[in-house]
PDB file of C-alpha atoms in Angstrom:
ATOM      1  CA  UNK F  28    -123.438  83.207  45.598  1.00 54.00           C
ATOM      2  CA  UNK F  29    -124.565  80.216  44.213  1.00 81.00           C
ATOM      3  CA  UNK F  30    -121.093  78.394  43.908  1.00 73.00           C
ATOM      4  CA  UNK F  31    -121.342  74.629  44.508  1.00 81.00           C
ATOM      5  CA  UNK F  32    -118.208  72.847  44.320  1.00 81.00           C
ATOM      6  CA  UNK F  33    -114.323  74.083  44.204  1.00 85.00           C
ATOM      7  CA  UNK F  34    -111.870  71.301  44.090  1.00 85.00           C
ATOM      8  CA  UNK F  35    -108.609  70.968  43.185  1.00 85.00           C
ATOM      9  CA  UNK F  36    -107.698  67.795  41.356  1.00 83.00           C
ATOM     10  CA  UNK F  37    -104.838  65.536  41.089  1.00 77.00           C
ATOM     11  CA  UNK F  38    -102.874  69.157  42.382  1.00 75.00           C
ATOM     12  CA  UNK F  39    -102.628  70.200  38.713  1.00 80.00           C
ATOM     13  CA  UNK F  40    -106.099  71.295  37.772  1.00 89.00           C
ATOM     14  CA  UNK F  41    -109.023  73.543  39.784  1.00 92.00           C
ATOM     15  CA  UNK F  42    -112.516  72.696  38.960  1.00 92.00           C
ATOM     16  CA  UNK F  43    -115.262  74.893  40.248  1.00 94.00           C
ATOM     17  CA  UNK F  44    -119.057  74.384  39.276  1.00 93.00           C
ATOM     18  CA  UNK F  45    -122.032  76.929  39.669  1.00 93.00           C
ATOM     19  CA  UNK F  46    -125.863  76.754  40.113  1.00 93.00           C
ATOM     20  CA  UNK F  47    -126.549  79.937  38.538  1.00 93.00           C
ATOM     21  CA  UNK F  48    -129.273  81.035  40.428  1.00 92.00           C
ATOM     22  CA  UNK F  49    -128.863  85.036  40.800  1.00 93.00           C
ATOM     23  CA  UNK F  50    -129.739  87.689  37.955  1.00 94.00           C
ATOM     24  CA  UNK F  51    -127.348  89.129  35.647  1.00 95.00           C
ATOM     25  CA  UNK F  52    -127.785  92.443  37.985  1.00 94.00           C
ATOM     26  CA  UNK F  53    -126.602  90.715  41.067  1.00 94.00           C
ATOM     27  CA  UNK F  54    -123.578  88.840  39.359  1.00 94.00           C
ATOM     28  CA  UNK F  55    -122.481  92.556  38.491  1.00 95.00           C
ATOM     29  CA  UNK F  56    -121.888  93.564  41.868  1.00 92.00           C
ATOM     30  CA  UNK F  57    -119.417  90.285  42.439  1.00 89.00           C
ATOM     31  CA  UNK F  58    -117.705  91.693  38.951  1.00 91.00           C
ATOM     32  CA  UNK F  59    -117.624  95.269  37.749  1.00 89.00           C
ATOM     33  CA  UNK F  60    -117.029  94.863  34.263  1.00 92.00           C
ATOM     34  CA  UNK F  61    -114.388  97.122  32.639  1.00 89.00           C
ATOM     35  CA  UNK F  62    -114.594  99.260  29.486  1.00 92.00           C
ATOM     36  CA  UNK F  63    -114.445  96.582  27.063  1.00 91.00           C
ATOM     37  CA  UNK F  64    -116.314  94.010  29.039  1.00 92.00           C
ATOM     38  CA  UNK F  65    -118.653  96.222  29.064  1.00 93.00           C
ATOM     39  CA  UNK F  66    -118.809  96.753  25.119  1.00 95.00           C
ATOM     40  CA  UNK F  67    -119.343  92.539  24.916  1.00 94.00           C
ATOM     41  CA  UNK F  68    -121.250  92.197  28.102  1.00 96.00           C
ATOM     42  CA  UNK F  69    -124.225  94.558  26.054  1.00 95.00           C
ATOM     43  CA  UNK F  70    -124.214  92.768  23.147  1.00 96.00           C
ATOM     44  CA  UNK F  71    -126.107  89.569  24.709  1.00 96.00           C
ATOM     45  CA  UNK F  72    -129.503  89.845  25.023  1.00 96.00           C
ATOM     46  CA  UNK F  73    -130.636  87.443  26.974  1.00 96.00           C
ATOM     47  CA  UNK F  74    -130.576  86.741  30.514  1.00 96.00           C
ATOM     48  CA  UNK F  75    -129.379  82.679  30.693  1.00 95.00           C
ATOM     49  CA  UNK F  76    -126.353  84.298  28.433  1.00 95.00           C
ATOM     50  CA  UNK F  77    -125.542  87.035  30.663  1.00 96.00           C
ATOM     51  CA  UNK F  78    -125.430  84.473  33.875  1.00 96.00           C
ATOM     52  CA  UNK F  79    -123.055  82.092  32.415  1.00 96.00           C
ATOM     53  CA  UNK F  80    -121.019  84.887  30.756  1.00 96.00           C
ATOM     54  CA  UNK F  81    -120.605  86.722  34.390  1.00 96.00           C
ATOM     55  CA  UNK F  82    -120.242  83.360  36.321  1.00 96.00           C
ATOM     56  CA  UNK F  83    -117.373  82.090  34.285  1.00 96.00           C
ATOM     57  CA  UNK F  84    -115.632  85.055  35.245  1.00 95.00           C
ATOM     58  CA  UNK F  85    -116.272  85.026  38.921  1.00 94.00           C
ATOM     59  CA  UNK F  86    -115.213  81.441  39.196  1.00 95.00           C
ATOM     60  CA  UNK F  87    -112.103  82.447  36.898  1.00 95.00           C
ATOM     61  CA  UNK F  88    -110.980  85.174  39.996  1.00 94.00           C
ATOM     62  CA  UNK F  89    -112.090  82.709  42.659  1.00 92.00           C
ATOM     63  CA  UNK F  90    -109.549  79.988  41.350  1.00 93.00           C
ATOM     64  CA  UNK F  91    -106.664  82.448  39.763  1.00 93.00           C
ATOM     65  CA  UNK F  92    -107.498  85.128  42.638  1.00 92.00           C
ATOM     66  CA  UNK F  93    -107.438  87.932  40.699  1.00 92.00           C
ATOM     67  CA  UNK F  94    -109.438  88.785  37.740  1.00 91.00           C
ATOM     68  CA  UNK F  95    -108.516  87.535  34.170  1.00 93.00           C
ATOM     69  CA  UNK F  96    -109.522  88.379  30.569  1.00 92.00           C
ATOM     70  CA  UNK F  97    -111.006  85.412  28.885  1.00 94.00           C
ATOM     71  CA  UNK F  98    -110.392  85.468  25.162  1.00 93.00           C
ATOM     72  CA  UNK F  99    -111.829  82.987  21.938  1.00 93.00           C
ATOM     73  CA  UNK F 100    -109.936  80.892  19.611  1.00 93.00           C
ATOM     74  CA  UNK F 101    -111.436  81.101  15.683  1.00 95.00           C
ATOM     75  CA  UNK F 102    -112.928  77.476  16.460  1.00 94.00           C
ATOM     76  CA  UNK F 103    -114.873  78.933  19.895  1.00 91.00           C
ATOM     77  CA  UNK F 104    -112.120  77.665  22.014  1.00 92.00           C
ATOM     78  CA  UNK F 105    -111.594  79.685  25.595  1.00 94.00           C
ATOM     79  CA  UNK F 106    -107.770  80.590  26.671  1.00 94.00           C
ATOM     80  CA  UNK F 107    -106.386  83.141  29.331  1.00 94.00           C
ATOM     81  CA  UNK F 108    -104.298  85.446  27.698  1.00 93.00           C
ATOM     82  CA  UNK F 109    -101.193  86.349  29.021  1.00 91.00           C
ATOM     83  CA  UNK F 110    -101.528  84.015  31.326  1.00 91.00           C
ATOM     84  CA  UNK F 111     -99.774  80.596  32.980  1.00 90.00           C
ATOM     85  CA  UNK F 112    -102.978  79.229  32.859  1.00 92.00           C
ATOM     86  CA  UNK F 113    -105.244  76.779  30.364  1.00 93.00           C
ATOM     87  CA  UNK F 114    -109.654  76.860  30.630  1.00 95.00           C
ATOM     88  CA  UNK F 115    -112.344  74.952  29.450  1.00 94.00           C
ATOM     89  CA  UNK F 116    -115.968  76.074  30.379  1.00 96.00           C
ATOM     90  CA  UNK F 117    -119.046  73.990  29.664  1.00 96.00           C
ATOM     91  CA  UNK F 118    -123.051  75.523  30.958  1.00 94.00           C
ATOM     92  CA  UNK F 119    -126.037  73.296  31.052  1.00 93.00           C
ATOM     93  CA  UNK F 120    -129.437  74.683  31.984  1.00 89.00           C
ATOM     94  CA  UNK F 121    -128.984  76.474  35.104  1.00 92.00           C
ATOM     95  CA  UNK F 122    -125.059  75.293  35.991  1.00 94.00           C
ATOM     96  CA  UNK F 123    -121.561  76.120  34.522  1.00 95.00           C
ATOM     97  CA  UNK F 124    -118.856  74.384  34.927  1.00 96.00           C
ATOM     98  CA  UNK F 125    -114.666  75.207  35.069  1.00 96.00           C
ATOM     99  CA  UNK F 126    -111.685  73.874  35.043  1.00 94.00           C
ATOM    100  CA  UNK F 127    -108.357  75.662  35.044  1.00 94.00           C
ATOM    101  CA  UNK F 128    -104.731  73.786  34.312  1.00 91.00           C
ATOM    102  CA  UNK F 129    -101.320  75.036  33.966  1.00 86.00           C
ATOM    103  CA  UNK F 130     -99.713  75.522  30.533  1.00 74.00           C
ATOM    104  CA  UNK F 131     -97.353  72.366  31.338  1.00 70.00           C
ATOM    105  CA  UNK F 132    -100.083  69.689  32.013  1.00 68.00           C
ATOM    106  CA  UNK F 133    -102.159  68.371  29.372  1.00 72.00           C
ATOM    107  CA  UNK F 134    -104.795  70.694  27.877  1.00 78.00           C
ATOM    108  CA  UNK F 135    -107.938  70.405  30.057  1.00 84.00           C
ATOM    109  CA  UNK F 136    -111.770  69.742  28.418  1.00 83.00           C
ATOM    110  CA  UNK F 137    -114.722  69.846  30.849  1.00 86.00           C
ATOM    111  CA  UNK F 138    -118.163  68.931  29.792  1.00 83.00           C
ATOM    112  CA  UNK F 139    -121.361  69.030  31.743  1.00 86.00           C
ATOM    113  CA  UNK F 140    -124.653  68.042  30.569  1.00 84.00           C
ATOM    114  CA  UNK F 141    -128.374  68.546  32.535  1.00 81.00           C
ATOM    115  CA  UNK F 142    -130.157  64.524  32.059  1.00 79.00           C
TER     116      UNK F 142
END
């Protein structure tokens, strides 16, 4: 588990960042996938996509505690369904990046980017 930093910020937000550094086939074992994660987990064919797709989720349940469907706006935008809780996700080469808010602070907007 490749998962770097975990920090709560300001007490309002949870930011978590990953060196994704394990196979798709690995990640699987930190998060069975369910029926329909399943259906959108085979549609990606490649491997950097799979990573970032699995470690978003694993970071999602290591912050929340508990696993949580992540759905898309129209414009690409991540939110938690049914949920108390706001996302934004960013990857860059080998890392993703997290942060988590709750519906009453300001929407949150993480970007990372490898220099």
């Amino acid at each position: 588990m490749a998962l770097v930093l975990k920090k709560q910020i300001h007490g309002e937000a949870v930011l978590a960042f990953w060196k994704m550094e394990e196979e798709s086939c690995t990640l699987l074992y930190q998060y069975p996938l369910h029926d329909q994660e399943k259906e959108i987990f085979a549609t990606f064919q490649i491997e950097k996509r799979k990573r970032e797709w699995l470690v978003v989720r694993i970071m999602v349940r290591l912050i929340l505690g508990r696993n949580q469907r992540i759905e898309y706006k129209k414009n690409g935008q991540p939110f938690l369904p049914e949920s108390d809780y706001e996302i934004s996700i960013s990857h860059s080469k080998d890392y993703a990046s997290i942060i988590v808010t709750q519906h009453q602070v300001h929407a949150p907007g993480i970007d990372i980017e490898f220099i």
